[in-house]
PDB file of C-alpha atoms in Angstrom:
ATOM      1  CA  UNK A 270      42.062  14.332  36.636  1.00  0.00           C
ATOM      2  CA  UNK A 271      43.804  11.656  34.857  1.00  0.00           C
ATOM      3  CA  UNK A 272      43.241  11.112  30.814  1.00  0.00           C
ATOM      4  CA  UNK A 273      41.044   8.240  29.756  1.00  0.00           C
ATOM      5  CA  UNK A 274      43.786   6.059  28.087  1.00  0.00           C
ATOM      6  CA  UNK A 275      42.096   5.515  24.608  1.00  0.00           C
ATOM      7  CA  UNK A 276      44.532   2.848  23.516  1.00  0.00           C
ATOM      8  CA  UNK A 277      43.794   0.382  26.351  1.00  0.00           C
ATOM      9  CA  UNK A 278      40.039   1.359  26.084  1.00  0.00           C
ATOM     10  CA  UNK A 279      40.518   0.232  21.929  1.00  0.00           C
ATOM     11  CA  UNK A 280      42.157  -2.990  23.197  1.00  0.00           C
ATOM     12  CA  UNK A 281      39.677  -4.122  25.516  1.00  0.00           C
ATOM     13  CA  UNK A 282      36.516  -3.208  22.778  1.00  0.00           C
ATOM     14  CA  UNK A 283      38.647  -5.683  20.177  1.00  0.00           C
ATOM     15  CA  UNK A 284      39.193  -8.400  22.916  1.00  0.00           C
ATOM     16  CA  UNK A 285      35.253  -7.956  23.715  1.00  0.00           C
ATOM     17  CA  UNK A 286      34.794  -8.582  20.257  1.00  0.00           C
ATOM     18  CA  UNK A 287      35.700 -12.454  21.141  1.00  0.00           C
ATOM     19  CA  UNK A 288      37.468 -12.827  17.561  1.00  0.00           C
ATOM     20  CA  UNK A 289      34.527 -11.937  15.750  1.00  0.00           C
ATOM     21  CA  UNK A 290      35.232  -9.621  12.799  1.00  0.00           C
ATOM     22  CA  UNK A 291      33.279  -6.755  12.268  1.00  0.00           C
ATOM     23  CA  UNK A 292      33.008  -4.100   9.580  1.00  0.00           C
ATOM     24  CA  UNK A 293      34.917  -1.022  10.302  1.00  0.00           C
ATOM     25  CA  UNK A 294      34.714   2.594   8.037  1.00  0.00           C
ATOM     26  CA  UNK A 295      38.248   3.894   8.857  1.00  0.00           C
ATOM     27  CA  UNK A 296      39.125   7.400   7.726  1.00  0.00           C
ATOM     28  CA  UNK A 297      42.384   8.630   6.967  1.00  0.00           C
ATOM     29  CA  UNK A 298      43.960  11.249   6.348  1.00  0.00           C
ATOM     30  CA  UNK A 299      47.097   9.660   4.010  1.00  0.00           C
ATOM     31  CA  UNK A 300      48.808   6.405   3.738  1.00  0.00           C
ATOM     32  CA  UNK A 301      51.609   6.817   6.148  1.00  0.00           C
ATOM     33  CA  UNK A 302      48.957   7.184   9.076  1.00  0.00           C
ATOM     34  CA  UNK A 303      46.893   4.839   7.727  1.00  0.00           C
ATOM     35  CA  UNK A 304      49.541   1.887   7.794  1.00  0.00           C
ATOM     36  CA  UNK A 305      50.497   1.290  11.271  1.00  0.00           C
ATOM     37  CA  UNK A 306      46.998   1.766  12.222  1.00  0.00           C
ATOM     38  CA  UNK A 307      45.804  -0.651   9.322  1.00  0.00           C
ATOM     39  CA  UNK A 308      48.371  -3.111  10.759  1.00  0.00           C
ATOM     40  CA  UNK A 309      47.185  -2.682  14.214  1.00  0.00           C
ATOM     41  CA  UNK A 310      43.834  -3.642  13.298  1.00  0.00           C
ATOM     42  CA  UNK A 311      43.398  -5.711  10.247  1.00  0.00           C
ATOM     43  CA  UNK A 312      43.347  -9.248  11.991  1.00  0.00           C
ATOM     44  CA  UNK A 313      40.130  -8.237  13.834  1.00  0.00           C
ATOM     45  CA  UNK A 314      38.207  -6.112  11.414  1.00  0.00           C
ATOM     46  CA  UNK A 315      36.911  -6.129   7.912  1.00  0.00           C
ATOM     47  CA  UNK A 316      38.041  -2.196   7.198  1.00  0.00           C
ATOM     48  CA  UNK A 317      37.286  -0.064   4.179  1.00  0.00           C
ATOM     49  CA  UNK A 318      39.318   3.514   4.069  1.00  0.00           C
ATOM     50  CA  UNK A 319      37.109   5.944   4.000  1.00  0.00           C
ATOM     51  CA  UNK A 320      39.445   8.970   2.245  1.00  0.00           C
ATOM     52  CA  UNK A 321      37.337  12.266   3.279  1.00  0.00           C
ATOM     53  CA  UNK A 322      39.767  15.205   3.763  1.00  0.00           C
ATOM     54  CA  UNK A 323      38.224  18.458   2.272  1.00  0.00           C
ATOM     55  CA  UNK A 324      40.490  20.460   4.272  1.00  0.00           C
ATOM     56  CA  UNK A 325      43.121  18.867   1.829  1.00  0.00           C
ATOM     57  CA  UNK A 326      44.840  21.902  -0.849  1.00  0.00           C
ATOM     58  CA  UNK A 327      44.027  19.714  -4.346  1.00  0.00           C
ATOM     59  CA  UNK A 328      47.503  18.901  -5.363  1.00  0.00           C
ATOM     60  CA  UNK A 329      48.352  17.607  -2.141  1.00  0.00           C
ATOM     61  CA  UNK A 330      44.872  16.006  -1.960  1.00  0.00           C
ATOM     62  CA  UNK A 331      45.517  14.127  -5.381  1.00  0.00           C
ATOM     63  CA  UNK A 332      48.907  13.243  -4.223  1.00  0.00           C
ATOM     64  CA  UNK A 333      47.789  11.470  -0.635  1.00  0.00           C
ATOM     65  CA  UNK A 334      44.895   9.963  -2.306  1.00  0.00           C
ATOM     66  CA  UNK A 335      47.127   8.037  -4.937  1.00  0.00           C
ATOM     67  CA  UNK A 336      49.705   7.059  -2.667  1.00  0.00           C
ATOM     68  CA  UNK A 337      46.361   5.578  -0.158  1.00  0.00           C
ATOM     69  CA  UNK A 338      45.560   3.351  -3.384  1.00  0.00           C
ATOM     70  CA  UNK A 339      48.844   2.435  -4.053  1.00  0.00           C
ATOM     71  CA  UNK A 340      49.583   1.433  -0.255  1.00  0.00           C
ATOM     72  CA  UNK A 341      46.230  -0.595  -0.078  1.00  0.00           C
ATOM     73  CA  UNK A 342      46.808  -2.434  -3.294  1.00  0.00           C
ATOM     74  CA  UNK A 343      50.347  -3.367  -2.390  1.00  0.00           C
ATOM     75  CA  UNK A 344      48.935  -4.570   1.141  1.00  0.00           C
ATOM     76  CA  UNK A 345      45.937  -5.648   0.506  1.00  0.00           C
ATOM     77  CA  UNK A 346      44.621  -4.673   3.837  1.00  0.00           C
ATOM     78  CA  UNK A 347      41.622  -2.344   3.427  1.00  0.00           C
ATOM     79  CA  UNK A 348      39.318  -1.929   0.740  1.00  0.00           C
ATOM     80  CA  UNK A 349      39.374   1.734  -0.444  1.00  0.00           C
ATOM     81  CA  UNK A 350      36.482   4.312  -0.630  1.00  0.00           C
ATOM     82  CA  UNK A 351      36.583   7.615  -2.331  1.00  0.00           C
ATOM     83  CA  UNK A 352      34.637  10.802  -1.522  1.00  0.00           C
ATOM     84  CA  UNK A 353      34.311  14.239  -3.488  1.00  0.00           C
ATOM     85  CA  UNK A 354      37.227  16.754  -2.499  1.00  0.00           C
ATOM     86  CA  UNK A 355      34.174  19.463  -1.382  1.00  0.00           C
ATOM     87  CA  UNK A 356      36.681  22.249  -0.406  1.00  0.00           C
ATOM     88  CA  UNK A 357      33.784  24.436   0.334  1.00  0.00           C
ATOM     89  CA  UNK A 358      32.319  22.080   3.151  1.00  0.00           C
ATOM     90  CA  UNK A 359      35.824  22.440   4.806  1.00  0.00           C
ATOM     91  CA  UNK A 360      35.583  26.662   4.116  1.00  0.00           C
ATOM     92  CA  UNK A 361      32.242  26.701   5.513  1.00  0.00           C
ATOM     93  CA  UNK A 362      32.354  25.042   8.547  1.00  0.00           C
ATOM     94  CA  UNK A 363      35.568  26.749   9.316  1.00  0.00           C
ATOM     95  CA  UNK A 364      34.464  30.433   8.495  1.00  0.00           C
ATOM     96  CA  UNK A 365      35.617  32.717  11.076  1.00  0.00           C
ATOM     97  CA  UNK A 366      38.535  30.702  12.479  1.00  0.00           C
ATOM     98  CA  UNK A 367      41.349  30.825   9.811  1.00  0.00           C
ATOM     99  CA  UNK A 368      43.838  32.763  11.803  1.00  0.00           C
ATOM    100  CA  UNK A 369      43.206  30.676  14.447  1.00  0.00           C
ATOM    101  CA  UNK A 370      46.464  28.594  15.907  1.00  0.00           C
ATOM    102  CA  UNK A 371      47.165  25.489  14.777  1.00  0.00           C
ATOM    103  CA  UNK A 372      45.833  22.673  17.163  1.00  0.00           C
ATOM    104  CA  UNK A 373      43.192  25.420  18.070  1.00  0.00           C
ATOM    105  CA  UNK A 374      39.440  25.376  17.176  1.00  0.00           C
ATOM    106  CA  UNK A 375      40.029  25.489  13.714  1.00  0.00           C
ATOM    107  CA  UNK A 376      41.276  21.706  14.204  1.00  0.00           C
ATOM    108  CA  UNK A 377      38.779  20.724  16.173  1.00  0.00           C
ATOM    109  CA  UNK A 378      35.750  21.978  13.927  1.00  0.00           C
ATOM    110  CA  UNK A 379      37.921  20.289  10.885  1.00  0.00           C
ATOM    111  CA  UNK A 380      38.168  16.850  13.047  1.00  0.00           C
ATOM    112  CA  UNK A 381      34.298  16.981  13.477  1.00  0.00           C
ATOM    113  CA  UNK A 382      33.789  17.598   9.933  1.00  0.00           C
ATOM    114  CA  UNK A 383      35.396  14.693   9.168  1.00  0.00           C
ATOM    115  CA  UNK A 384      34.581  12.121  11.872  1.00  0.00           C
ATOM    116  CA  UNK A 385      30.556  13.009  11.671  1.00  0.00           C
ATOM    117  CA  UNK A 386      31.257  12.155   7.503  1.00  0.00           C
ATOM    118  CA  UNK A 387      32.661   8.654   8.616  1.00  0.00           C
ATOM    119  CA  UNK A 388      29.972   7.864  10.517  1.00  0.00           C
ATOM    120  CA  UNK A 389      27.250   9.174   8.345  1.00  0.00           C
ATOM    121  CA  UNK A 390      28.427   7.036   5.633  1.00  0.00           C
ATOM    122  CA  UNK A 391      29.360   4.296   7.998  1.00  0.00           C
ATOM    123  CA  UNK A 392      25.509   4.098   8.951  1.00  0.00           C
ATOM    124  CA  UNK A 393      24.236   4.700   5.142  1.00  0.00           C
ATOM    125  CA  UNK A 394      26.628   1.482   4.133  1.00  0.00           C
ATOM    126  CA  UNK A 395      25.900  -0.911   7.218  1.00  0.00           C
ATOM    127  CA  UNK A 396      29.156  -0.648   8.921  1.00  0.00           C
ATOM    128  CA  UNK A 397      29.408  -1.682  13.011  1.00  0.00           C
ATOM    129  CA  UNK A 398      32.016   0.854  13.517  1.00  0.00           C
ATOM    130  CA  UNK A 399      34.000   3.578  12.600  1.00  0.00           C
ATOM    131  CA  UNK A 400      37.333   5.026  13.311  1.00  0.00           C
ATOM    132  CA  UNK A 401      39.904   7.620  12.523  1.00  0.00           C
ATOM    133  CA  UNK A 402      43.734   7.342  11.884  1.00  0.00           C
ATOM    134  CA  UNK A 403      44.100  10.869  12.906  1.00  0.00           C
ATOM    135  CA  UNK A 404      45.478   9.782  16.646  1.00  0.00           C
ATOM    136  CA  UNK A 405      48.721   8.103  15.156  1.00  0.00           C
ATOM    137  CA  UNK A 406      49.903  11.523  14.759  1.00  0.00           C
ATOM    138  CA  UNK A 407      52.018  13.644  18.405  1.00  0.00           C
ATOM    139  CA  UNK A 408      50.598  16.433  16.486  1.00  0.00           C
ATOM    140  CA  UNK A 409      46.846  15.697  16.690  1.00  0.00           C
ATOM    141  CA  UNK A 410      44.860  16.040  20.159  1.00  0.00           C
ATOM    142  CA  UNK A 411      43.871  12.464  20.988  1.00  0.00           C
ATOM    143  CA  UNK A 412      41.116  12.997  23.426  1.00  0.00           C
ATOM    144  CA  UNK A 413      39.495  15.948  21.701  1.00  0.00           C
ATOM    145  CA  UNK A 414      39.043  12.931  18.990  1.00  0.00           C
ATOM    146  CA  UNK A 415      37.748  10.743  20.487  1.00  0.00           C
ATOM    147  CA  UNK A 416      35.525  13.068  22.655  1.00  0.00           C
ATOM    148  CA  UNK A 417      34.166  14.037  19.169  1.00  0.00           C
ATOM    149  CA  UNK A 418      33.923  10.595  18.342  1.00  0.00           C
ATOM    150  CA  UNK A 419      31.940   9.493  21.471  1.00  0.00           C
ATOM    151  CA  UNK A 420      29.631  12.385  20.151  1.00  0.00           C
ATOM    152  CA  UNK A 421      29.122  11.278  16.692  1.00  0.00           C
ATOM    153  CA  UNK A 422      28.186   7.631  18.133  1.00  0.00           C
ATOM    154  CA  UNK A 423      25.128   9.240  19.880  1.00  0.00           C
ATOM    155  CA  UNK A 424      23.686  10.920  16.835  1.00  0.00           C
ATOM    156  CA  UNK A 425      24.261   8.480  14.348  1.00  0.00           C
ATOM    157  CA  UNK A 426      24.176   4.998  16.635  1.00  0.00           C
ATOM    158  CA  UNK A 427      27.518   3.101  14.795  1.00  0.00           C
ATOM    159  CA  UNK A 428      29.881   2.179  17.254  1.00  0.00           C
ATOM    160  CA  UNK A 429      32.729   4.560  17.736  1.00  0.00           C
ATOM    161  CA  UNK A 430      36.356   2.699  17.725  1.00  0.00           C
ATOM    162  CA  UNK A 431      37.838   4.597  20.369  1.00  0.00           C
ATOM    163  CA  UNK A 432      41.767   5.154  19.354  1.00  0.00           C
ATOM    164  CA  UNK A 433      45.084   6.379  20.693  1.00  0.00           C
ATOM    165  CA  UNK A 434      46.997   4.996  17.649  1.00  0.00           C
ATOM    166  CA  UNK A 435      50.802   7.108  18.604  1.00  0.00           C
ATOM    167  CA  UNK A 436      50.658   4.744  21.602  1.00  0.00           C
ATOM    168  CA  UNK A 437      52.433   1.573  21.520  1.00  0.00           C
ATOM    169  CA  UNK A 438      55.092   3.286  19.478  1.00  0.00           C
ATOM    170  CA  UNK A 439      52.143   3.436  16.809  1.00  0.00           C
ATOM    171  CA  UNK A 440      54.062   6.516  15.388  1.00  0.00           C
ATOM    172  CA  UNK A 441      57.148   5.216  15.212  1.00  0.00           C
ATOM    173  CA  UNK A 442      56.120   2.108  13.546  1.00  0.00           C
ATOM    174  CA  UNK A 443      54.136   4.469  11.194  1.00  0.00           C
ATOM    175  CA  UNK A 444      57.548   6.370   9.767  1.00  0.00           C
ATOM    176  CA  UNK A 445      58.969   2.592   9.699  1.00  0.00           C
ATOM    177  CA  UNK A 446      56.105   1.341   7.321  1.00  0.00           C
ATOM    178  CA  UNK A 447      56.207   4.582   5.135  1.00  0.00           C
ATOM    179  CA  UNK A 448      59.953   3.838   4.951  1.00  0.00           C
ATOM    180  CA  UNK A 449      59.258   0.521   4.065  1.00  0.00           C
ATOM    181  CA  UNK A 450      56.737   1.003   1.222  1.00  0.00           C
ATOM    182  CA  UNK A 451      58.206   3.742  -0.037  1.00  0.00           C
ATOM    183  CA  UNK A 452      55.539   6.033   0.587  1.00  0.00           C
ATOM    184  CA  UNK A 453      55.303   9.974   0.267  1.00  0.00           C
ATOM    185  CA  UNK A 454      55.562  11.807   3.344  1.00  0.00           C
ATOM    186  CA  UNK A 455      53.793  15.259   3.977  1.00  0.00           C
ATOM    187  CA  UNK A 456      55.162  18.367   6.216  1.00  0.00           C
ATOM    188  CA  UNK A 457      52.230  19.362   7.176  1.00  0.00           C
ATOM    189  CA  UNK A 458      48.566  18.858   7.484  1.00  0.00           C
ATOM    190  CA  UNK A 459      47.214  19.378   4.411  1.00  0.00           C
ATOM    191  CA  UNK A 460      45.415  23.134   4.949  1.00  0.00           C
ATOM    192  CA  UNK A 461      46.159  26.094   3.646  1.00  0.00           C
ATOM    193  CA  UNK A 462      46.193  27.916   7.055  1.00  0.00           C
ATOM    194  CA  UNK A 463      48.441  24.962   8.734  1.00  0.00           C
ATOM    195  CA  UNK A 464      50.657  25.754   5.910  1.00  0.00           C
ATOM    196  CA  UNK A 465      51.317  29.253   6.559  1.00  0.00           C
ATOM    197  CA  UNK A 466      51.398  28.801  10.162  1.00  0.00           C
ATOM    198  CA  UNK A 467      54.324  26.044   9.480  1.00  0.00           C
TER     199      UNK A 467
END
């Protein structure tokens, strides 16, 4: 059974949007992701980044969520929304799975936490849509994302962006921008557990 390509489903829900600009939550994980998918999309939405990453160890949280700032005030292409760094919302819903591969269910529990957040707030705030920059990354399961995001849409009724952000050399263009701004780079996710797996 073939894979639903996400990217050209993305493209034809911006060309049905006939040029009409809509409000998109967009959450992201750090700056680097967030820029090629920022570029990808700013000329057809109205985006805010919403930064909501309790999985995030607090120094490296502190250090992504600066450098997000800094990239969107140099850019100008998103406004920027902050959440509480709740590390115990990210403990909790993972309990049980820390040892757990990386990629595994542990991931996938961490991607719902986050996505179902998005759209929460998306709905509370009066957004049309919401997104995630977590498919720029090779290392992140694209359809299990958007799966989860298809999910989300049902509960909360805001339009789920579907996304495959690496495609279109989306990655590539990511390290380019990150080069370009100057921005800092993380080797690894951001967890604890990814860490010691890495």
């Amino acid at each position: 059974m073939n894979r639903p390509d996400y990217d050209k489903i993305m493209q034809g829900e911006i060309a049905g949007l006939c040029g009409e600009r809509r409000k998109l939550l967009l959450h992201s994980c750090c700056a680097p992701c967030s820029s090629a998918c920022l570029e990808r999309l700013k000329d057809s939405f109205d985006i805010t980044i919403f930064y909501y990453n309790p999985n995030i160890e607090s120094g490296e949280y502190e250090v992504r969520k600066a450098e997000q700032i800094r990239f969107l005030k140099e850019t100008g292409w998103a406004d920027f929304l902050d959440c509480d760094h709740d590390e115990d919302a990210f403990n909790s819903a993972i309990c049980g799975l820390e040892l757990e591969k990386e990629g595994g269910k542990r991931c996938e529990v961490c991607y719902h936490l986050r996505i179902q957040k998005t759209a929460e707030t998306a709905k509370e705030l009066g957004y049309e849509y919401f997104a995630t920059t977590l498919t720029v990354s090779p290392l992140k399961n694209s359809e299990k994302i958007n799966l989860i995001g298809e999910d989300v849409e049902k509960i909360t009724d805001v339009k789920w962006l579907h996304s495959d952000f690496k495609k279109r050399n989306g990655y590539l263009e990511s390290i380019r921008l990150a080069k370009e701004y100057n921005l800092y780079r993380q080797n690894y996710c951001g967890c604890k557990f990814s860490k010691r797996q890495g």
